Each structure stands twice: as structure tokens, then as C-alpha cells.
Short mmCIF file of C-alpha atoms and ligand atoms in Angstrom, two decimals:
data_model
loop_
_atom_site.label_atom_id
_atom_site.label_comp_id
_atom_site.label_asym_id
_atom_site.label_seq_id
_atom_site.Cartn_x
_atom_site.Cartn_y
_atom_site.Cartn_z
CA UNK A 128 107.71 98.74 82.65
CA UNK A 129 107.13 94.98 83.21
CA UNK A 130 103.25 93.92 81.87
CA UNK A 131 102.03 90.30 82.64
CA UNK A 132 102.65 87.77 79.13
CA UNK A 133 99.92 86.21 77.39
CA UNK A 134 101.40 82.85 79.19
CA UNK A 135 101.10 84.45 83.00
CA UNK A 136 97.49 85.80 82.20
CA UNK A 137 96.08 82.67 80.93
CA UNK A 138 97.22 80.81 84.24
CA UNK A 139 95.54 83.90 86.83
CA UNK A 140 92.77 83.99 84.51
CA UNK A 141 92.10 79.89 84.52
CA UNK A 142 92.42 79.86 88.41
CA UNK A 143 89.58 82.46 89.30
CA UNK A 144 86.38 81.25 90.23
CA UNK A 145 83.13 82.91 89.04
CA UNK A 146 80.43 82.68 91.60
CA UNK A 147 76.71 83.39 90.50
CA UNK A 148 74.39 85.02 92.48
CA UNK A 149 76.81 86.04 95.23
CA UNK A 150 76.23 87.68 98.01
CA UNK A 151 72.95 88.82 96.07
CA UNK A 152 71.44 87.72 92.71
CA UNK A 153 72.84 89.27 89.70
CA UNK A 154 76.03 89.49 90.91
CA UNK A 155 78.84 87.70 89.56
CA UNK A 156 81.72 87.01 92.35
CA UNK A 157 85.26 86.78 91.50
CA UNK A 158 86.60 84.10 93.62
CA UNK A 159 90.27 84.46 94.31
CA UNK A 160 90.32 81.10 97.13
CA UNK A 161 91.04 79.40 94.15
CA UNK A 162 93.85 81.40 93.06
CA UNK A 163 95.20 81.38 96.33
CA UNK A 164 95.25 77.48 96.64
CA UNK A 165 96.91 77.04 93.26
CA UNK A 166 100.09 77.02 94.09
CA UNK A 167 101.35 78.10 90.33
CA UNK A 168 99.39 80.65 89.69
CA UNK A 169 99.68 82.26 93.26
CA UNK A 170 103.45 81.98 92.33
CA UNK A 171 103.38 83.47 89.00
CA UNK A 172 101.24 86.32 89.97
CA UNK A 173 103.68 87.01 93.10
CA UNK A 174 106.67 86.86 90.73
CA UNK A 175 105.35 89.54 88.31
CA UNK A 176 104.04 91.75 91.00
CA UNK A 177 107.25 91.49 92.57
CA UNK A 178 109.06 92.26 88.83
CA UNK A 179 106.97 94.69 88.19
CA UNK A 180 107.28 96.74 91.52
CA UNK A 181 110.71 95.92 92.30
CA UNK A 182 111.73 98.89 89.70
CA UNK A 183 109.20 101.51 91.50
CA UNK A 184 111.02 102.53 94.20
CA UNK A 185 108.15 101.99 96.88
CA UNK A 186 108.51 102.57 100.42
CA UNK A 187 105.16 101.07 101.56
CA UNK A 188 102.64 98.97 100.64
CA UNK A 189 99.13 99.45 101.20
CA UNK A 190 96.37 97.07 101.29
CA UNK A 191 92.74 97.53 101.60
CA UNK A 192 90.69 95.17 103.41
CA UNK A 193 90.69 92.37 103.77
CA UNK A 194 91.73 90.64 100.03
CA UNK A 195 93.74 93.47 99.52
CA UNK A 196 95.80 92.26 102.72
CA UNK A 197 96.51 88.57 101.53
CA UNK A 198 98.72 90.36 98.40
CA UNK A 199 99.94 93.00 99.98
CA UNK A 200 101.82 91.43 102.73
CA UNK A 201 103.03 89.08 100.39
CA UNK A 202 104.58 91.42 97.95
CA UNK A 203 105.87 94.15 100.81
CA UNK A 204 107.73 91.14 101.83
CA UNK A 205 109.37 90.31 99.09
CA UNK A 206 110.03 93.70 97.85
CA UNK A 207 112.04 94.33 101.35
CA UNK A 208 109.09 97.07 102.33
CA UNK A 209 106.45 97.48 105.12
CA UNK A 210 102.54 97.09 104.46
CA UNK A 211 99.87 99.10 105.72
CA UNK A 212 96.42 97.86 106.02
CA UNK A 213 93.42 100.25 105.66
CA UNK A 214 90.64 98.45 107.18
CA UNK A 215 86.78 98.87 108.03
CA UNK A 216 86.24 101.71 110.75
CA UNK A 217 86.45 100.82 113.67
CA UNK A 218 88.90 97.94 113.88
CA UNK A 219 91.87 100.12 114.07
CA UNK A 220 93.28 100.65 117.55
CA UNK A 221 95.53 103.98 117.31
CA UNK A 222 94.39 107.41 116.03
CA UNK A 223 92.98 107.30 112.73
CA UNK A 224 92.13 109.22 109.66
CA UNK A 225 89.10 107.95 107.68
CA UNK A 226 87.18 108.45 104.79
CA UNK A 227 83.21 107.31 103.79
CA UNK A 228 82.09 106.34 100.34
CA UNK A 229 79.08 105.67 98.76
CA UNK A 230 77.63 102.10 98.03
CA UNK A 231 74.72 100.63 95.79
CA UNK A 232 72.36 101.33 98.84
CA UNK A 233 74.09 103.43 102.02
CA UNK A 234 78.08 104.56 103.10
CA UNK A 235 80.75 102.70 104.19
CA UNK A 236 83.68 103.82 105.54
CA UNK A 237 88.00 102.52 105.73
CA UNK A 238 90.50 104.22 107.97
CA UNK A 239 94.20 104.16 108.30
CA UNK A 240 96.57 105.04 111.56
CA UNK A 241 97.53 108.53 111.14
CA UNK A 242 101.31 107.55 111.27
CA UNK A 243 101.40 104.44 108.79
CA UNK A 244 103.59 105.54 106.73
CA UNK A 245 106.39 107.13 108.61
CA UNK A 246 107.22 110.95 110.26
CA UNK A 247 108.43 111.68 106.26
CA UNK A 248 106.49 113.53 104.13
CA UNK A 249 106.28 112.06 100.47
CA UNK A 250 106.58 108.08 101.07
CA UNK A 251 105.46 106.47 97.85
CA UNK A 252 102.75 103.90 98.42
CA UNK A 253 101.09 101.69 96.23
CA UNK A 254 97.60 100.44 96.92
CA UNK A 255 96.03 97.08 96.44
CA UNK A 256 93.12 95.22 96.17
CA UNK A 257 91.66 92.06 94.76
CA UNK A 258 89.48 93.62 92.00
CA UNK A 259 87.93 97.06 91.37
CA UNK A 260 84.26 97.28 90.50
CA UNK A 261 82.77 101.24 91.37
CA UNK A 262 86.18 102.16 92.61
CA UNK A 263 84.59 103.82 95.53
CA UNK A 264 86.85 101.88 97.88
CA UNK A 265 89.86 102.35 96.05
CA UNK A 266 89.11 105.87 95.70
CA UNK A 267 88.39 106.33 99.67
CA UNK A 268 91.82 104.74 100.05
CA UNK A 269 93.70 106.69 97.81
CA UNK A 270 92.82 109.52 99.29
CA UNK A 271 93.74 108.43 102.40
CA UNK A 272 97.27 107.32 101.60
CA UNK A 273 97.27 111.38 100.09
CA UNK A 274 95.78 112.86 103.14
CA UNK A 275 98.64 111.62 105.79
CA UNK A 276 101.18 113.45 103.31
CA UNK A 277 102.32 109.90 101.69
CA UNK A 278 102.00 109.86 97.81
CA UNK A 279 99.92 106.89 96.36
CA UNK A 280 101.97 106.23 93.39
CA UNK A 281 99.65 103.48 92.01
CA UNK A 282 96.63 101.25 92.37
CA UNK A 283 97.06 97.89 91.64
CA UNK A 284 94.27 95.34 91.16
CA UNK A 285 94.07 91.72 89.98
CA UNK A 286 90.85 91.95 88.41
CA UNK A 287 89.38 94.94 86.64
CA UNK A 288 85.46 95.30 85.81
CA UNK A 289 85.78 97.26 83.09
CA UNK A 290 81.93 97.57 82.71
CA UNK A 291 81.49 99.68 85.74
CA UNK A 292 83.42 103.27 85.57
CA UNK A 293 85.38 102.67 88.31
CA UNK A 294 89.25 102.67 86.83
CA UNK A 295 88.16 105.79 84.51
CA UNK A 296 87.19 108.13 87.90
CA UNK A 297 90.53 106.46 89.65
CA UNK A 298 92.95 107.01 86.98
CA UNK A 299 92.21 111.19 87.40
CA UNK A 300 93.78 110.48 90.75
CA UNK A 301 96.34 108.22 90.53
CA UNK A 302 97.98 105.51 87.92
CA UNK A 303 95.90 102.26 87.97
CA UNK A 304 97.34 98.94 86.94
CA UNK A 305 94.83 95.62 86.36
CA UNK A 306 96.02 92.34 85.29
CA UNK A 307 92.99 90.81 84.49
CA UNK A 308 89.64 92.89 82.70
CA UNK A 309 86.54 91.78 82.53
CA UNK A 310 84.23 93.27 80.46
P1 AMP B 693 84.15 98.91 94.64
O1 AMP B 693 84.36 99.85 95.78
O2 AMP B 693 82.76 98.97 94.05
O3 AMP B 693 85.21 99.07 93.55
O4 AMP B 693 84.25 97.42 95.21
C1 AMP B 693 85.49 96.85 95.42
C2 AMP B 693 85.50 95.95 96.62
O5 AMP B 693 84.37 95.08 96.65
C3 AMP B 693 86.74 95.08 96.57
O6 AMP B 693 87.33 95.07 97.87
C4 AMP B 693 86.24 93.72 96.14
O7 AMP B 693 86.88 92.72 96.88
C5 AMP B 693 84.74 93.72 96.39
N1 AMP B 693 83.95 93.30 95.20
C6 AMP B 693 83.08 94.07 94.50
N2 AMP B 693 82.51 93.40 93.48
C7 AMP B 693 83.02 92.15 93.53
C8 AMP B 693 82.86 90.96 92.72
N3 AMP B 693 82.02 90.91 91.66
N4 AMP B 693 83.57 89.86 93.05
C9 AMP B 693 84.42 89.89 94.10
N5 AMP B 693 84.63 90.95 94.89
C10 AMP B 693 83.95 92.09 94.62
#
């Protein structure tokens, strides 16, 4: 199984803004506009993703809203796959499935069209997002993916808070992949 080098993780790593106090003091943003505007490091994370995946045998992949999309559609593309978006409720246009999940103060809640990933039973999807902090939304979307009979193989995530408990509770669902932890 292909893991990012030393080399690759210094480049990702060096291109991430951090953001204090954003959207709400205390909070330390991970801003990935700069990742997405350096044209190296957009490139060597595609490439691994791409190497890493290309081996998994995926027949969709899924991308949560909205950071999750901007990756997503990028690797499904160069894997040769289709991509999914789960998105916010209520921005979907066909029949959905959807699932709520808690937040620091109220519920929020993703959907998916019932038929995204095919009349087959079993299509292996991976997930992905920008970074995991509770895994709430993660965990919503997994369980989507699982609930219209497609199997999410694995989560993938560029950044990883690893001070929050969010990739323990995910990994008793699925396998979780991070390329960069922050702890
Ligand atoms: P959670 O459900 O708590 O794991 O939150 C994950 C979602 O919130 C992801 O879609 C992230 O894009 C966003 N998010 C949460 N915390 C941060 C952060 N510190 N920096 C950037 N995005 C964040």
C-alpha cells in the first residue's frame, strides 16, 4: 500500500495555511486555498492519491461538501471513475437519503441521491474530505454511502486533528487514511 514520503509531506504540509480565530475565536482553520494555488503541491498530492487509489479497485468516488468536492472530482477523474457528491440538505434535486449529526451547538444534516452509485449492490466507494476534526460529518457520510447498499471502503482526508476523537469513532466503521496529523 502506497503511504506519502517524508519529501511529498513536507511540500502539503508547507502549503497549508493556518488561520486564527476562524470562523470563531479559538479555532484554528486549515486553509487549503493555498494548497490549491500551489501548483506543486496540488500536483504531488493528486499524484499520490491517484498511486495510492489506483490499486483499490474503486468504482466511485465520494465527496462531501463542498472541499471534499474540489479532490474528489479530481482524483475520480484520473482514476477513470465517477464522483458522487453528498451535499448539505436540501440542495439535492432527485430523491434522497439523508442523515443528521450532531455539532458543537445544534444538527446538521448531508444527503445523497438514492441511486448515486449505480442499480448494483456492493460498489466500493471511497469518501473524502479536506480534514476531519469530530468526524461527525464523515461519519454521517459513511453511513450513507452504507445505507444505499454501496460499501465505503475508505475515508480519506488530507488533514487529520488528531486531538479531537474523531478518526478513533470512524475507524470502527470503516478504514481511515490522513496524510497530514495535527496534534
Ligand atoms: P467534523 O464533522 O467535526 O469532523 O468537521 C469536518 C468538517 O468541518 C470538514 O468538512 C472540514 O472542512 C470542516 N472543518 C472543521 N474544522 C476545521 C478546521 N479547523 N479547519 C478547516 N476546516 C475545518
Amino acid at each position: 500500500m502506497i503511504t506519502l514520503s517524508q519529501t511529498e509531506r513536507t511540500i502539503i504540509e508547507a502549503s497549508i495555511r493556518d488561520i486564527k480565530d476562524f470562523p470563531k475565536p479559538g479555532i484554528i482553520f486549515k486553509d487549503i486555498t493555498t494548497l490549491l494555488n500551489n501548483k506543486e503541491a496540488y500536483s504531488v498530492l493528486m499524484n499520490h492519491l491517484h498511486q495510492r487509489y489506483k490499486e483499490y479497485d474503486l468504482d466511485y468516488i465520494a465527496g462531501i461538501d463542498a472541499r471534499g468536492f474540489i479532490f474528489g472530482a479530481a482524483l475520480a477523474q484520473m482514476l477513470g471513475i465517477g464522483f458522487v457528491p453528498i451535499r448539505k440538505a436540501g440542495k439535492l434535486p432527485y430523491t434522497t437519503i439523508s442523515q443528521k449529526y450532531a455539532l458543537e451547538y445544534g444538527v446538521d444534516e448531508i444527503e445523497v441521491h438514492i441511486d448515486a452509485f449505480g442499480d448494483q449492490k456492493g460498489a466500493r466507494v471511497l469518501l473524502i474530505d479536506d480534514l476531519i476534526a469530530t468526524g461527525g460529518t464523515a461519519n454521517a457520510a459513511a453511513t450513507l454511502i452504507n445505507q444505499t447498499g454501496a460499501v465505503c471502503v475508505e475515508c480519506c482526508f488530507i488533514i487529520a486533528l488528531n486531538f479531537l476523537d474523531g478518526i478513533k469513532k470512524l475507524q470502527e466503521k470503516t478504514e481511515v487514511y490522513s496524510l497530514i496529523e495535527v496534534n
